[in-house]
XYZ file of C-alpha atoms in Angstrom:
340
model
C -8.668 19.617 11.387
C -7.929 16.985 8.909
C -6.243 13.717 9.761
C -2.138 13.449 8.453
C -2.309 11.439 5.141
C -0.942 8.277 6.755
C -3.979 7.695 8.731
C -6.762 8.568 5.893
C -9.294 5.816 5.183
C -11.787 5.652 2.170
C -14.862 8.259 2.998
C -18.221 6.164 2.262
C -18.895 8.124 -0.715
C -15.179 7.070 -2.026
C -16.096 3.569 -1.073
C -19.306 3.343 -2.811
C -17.574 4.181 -5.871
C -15.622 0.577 -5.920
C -17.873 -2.554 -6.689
C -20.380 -3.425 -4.511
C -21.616 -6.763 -2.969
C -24.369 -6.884 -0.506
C -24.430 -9.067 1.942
C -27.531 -9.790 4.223
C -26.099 -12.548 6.875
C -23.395 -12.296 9.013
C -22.364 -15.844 8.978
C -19.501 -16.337 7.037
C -18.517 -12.731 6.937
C -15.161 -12.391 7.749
C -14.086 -14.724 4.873
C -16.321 -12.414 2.541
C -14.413 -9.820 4.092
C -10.585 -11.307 3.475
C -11.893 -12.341 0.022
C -12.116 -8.667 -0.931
C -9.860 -7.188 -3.417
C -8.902 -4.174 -1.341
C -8.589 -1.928 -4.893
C -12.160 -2.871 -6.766
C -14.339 -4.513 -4.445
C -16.739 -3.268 -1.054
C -19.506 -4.555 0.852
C -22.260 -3.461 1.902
C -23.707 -4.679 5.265
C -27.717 -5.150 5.335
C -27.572 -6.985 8.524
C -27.519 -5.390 11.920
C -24.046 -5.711 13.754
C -24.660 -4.142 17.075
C -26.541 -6.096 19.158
C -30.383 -5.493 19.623
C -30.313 -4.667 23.503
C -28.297 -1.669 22.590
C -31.441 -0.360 20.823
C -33.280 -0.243 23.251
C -34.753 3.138 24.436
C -32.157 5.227 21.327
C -33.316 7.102 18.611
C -30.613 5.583 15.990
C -27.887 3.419 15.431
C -25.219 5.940 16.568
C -26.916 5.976 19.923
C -27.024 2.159 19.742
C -23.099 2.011 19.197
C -22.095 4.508 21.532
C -24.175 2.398 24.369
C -22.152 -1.086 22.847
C -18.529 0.295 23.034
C -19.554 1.652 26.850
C -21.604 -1.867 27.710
C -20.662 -4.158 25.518
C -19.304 -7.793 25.903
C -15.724 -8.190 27.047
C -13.383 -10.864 27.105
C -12.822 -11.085 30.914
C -9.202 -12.608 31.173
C -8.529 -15.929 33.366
C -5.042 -14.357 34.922
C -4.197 -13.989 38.688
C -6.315 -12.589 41.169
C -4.271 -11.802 43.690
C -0.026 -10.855 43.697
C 0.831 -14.069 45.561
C -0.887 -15.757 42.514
C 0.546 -13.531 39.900
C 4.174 -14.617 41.732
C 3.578 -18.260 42.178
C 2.269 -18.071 38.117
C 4.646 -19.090 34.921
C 2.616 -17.962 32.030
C 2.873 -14.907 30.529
C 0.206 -11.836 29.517
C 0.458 -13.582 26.051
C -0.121 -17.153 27.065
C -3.090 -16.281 29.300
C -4.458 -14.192 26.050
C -4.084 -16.676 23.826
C -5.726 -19.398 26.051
C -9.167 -17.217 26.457
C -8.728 -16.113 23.003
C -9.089 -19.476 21.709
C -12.372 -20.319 23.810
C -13.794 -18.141 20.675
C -13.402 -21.303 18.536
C -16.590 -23.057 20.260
C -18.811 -20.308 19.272
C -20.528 -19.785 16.012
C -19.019 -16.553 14.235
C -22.240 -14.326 14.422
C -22.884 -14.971 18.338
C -19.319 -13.322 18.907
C -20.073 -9.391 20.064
C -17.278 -9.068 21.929
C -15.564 -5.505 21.846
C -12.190 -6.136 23.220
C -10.231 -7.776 26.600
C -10.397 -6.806 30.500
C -7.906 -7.476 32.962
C -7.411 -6.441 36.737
C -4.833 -5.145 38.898
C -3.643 -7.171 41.651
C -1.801 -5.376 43.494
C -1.758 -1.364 44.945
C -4.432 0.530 45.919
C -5.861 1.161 42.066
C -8.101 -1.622 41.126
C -10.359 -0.584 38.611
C -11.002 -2.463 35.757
C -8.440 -2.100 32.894
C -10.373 -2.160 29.175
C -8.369 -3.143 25.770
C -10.992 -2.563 22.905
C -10.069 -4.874 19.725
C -10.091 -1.567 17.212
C -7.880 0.282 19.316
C -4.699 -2.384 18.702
C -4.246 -2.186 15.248
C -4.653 1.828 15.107
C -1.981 1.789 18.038
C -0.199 -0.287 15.741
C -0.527 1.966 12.971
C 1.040 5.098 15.694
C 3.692 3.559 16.141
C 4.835 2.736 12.765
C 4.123 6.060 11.883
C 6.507 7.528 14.761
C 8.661 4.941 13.572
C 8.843 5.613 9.860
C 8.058 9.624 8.990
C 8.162 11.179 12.666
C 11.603 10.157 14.049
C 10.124 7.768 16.695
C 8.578 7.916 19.835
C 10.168 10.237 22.531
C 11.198 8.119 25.585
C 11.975 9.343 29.076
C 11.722 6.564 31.949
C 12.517 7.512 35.685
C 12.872 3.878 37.445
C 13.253 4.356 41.175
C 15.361 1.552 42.216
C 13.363 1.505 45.239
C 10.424 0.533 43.706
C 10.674 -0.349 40.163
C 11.354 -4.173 40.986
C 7.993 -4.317 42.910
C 5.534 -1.502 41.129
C 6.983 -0.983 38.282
C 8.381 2.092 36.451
C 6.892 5.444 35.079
C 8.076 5.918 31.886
C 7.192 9.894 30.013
C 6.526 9.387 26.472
C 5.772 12.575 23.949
C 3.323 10.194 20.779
C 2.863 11.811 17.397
C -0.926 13.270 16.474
C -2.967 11.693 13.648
C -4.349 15.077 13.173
C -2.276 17.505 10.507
C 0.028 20.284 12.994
C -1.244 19.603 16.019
C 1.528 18.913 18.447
C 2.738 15.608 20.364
C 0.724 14.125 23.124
C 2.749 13.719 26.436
C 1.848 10.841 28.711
C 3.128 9.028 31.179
C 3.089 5.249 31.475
C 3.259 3.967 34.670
C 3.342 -0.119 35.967
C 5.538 -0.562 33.527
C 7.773 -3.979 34.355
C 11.314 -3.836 33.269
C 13.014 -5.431 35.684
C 13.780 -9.197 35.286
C 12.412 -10.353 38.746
C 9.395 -12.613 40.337
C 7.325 -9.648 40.896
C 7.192 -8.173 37.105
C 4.110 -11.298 36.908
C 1.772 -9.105 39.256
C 2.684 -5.642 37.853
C 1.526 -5.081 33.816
C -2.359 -5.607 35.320
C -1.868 -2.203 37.191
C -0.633 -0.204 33.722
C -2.202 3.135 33.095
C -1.894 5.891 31.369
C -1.974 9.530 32.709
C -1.560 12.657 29.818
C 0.201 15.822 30.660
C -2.648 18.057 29.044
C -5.468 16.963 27.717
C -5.317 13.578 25.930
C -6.553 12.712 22.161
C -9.845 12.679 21.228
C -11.750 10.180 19.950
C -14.551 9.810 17.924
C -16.547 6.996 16.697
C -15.705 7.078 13.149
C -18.362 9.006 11.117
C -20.684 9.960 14.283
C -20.131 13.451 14.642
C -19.942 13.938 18.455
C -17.204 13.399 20.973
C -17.101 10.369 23.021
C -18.545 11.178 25.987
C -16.636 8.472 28.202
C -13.769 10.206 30.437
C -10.472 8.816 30.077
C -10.577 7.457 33.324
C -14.005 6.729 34.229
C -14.740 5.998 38.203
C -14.864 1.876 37.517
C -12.773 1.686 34.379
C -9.932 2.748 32.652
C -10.109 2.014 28.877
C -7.016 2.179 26.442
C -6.222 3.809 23.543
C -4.186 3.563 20.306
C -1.871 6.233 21.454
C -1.290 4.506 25.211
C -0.311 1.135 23.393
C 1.771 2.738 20.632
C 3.508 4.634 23.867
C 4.160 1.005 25.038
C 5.286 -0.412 21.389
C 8.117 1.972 21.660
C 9.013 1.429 25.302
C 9.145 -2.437 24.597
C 11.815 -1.996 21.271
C 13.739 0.426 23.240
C 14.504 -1.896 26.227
C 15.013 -4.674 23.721
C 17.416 -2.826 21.756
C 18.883 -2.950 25.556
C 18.655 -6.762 25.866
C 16.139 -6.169 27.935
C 12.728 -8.775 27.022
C 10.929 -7.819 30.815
C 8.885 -5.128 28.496
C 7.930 -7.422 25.998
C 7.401 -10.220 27.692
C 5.079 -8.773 30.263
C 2.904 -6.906 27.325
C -0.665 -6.625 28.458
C -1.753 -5.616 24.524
C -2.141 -8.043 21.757
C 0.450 -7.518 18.862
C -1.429 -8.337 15.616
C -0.287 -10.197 12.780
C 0.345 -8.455 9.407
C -3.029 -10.588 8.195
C -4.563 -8.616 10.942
C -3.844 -5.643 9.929
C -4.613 -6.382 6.012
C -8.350 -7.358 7.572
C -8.423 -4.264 9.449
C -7.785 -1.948 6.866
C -10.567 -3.951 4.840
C -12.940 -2.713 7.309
C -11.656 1.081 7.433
C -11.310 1.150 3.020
C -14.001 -1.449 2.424
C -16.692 -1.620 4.000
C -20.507 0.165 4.056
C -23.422 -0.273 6.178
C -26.845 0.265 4.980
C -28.332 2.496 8.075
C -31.935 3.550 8.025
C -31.834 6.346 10.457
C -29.357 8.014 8.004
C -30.970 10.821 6.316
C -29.014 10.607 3.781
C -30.133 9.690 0.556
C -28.074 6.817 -0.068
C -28.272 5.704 3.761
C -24.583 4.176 3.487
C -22.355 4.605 5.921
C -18.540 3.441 7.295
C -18.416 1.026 10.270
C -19.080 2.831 13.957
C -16.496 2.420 16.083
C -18.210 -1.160 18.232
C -19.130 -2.637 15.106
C -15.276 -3.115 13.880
C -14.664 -3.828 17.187
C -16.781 -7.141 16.747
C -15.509 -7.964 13.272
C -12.202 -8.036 14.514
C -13.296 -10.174 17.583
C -14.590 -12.374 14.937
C -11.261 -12.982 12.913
C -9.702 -14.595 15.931
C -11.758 -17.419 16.061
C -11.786 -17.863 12.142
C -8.373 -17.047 11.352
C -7.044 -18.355 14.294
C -5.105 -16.851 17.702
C -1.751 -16.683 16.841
C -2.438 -15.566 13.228
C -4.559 -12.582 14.284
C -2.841 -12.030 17.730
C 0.052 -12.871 17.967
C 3.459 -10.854 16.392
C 5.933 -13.361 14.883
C 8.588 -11.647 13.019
C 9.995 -14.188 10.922
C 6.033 -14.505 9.609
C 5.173 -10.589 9.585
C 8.677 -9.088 9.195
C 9.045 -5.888 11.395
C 6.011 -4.291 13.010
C 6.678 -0.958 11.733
C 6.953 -2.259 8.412
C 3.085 -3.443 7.894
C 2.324 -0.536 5.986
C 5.834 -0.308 3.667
């Protein structure tokens, strides 16, 4: 089934067709990368982005990635440990991201391999590991602007108990458009969501999941042609996914259209900058990688899922936090708007 128009990137053969540079080293790369005139101009990676330990004991470079987004290098997050911390706390989700996000600056652009963020729960009985890869932000970005603009929105139920919405949170039902032409909505529910103004909403966005009615979307690792073979919910992890944070997108407007910031405020996902999004659509439109375990004749492929994963790690440091990051509206304008 073919992906809805609004979602289509370049295929490698379409990219190969714009004007090639090759580039061999990967310092300096991302400002290769922003240099790019999206319409004329590609690269073509000769250097290896995954790291080497993920090679180890794989037949090819699909192997290799699949082991990296599964194993790879996280950004652990410095936030509380425990609720009485969380409570006692004043910085927000954002704060605390920005703060470890700017540790980046101190390393050199081709030692960063991180794939995306971690955070914990601190309170309940549910304390696995909570997993934000960096590629899955701007795709749940481009959800919800699709919802937004061409699919009448996101569908929003929320049930908050008053007896324990204050403390735990609410569970909020949300039906999210496909990416995939007539296939219907995915129904999931959100639940730790804060939205109510008090002490405790600091210890409750680390405990946010998301559970699908039916099975969930699947995902695969761009051009590899097999399903990811990591469950939803593994038994030490639970990883995120565009559709979970465009879910939250939505539920954050619609309690600020009711003056009500608790949402926002308490977002555990990153909110990129428009000049995030221009970089990340330079990696899905522009970008090859010269793969010798292709059999293809040309050998040229699109980026697998980990290696954009570390590019866009890699912007933060070099474009900086809160340009990359961070959603300012009077910079970006509107974040459904990116793509208009």
């Amino acid at each position: 089934m073919e992906k809805k128009a609004f979602f289509r990137d370049r295929e490698a053969r379409e990219i190969a067709q714009l004007r090639l540079k090759n580039v061999y080293i990967q310092r300096g790369l991302v400002k290769r990368i922003l240099d790019l005139d999206p319409e004329e101009e590609a690269i073509v990676l000769r250097t290896q982005m995954t790291p080497g330990r993920f090679f180890r004991g794989v037949e090819n470079s699909a192997e290799a990635s699949r082991k990296c987004y599964k194993h790879g290098d996280l950004i652990a997050l410095s936030q509380p440990l425990t609720r009485e911390e969380a409570y006692r706390t004043k910085e927000i989700p954002l704060a605390i991201r920005n703060r470890d996000f700017n540790k980046l600056k101190g390393m050199k652009e081709e030692d960063i391999n991180f794939i995306g963020y971690s955070f914990y729960p601190v309170q309940g009985t549910d304390r696995r590991k909570r997993i934000v890869p960096f590629a899955w932000l701007p795709e749940g970005r481009d959800i919800f602007s699709y919802a937004e603009n061409f699919a009448n929105g996101i569908e929003i139920n929320d049930f908050p108990d008053a007896k324990r919405v204050s403390r735990e949170g609410a569970d909020i039902v949300c039906r999210v458009p496909s990416r995939t032409e007539k296939k219907q909505r995915y129904e999931l529910k959100l639940k730790h969501v804060p939205v109510d103004g008090v002490t405790e909403r600091r210890a409750i966005p680390w405990s946010l999941r998301a559970d699908y009615n039916g099975p969930g979307p699947e995902h695969s690792l761009f051009n590899i042609r097999y399903t990811w073979e990591l469950e939803r919910e593994g038994s030490d992890v639970i990883t995120f996914y565009p559709h979970d944070i465009a879910a939250y997108i939505a539920v954050a407007g619609d309690y600020w259209k009711r003056h009500n910031l608790t949402p926002m405020e308490m977002n555990p996902f990153a909110l990129i900058s428009k000049k995030e999004y221009e970089f990340d659509k330079k990696l899905n439109n522009n970008i090859l990688v010269y793969d010798p375990s292709l059999s293809s004749k040309t050998k040229l492929r699109t980026l697998h899922l980990d290696e954009k994963c570390i590019l866009i790690g890699r912007s933060i440091p070099i474009l900086g936090t809160e340009e990359t990051m961070y959603w300012d509206p009077g910079r970006d304008g509107k974040l459904k708007d990116y793509d208009l």
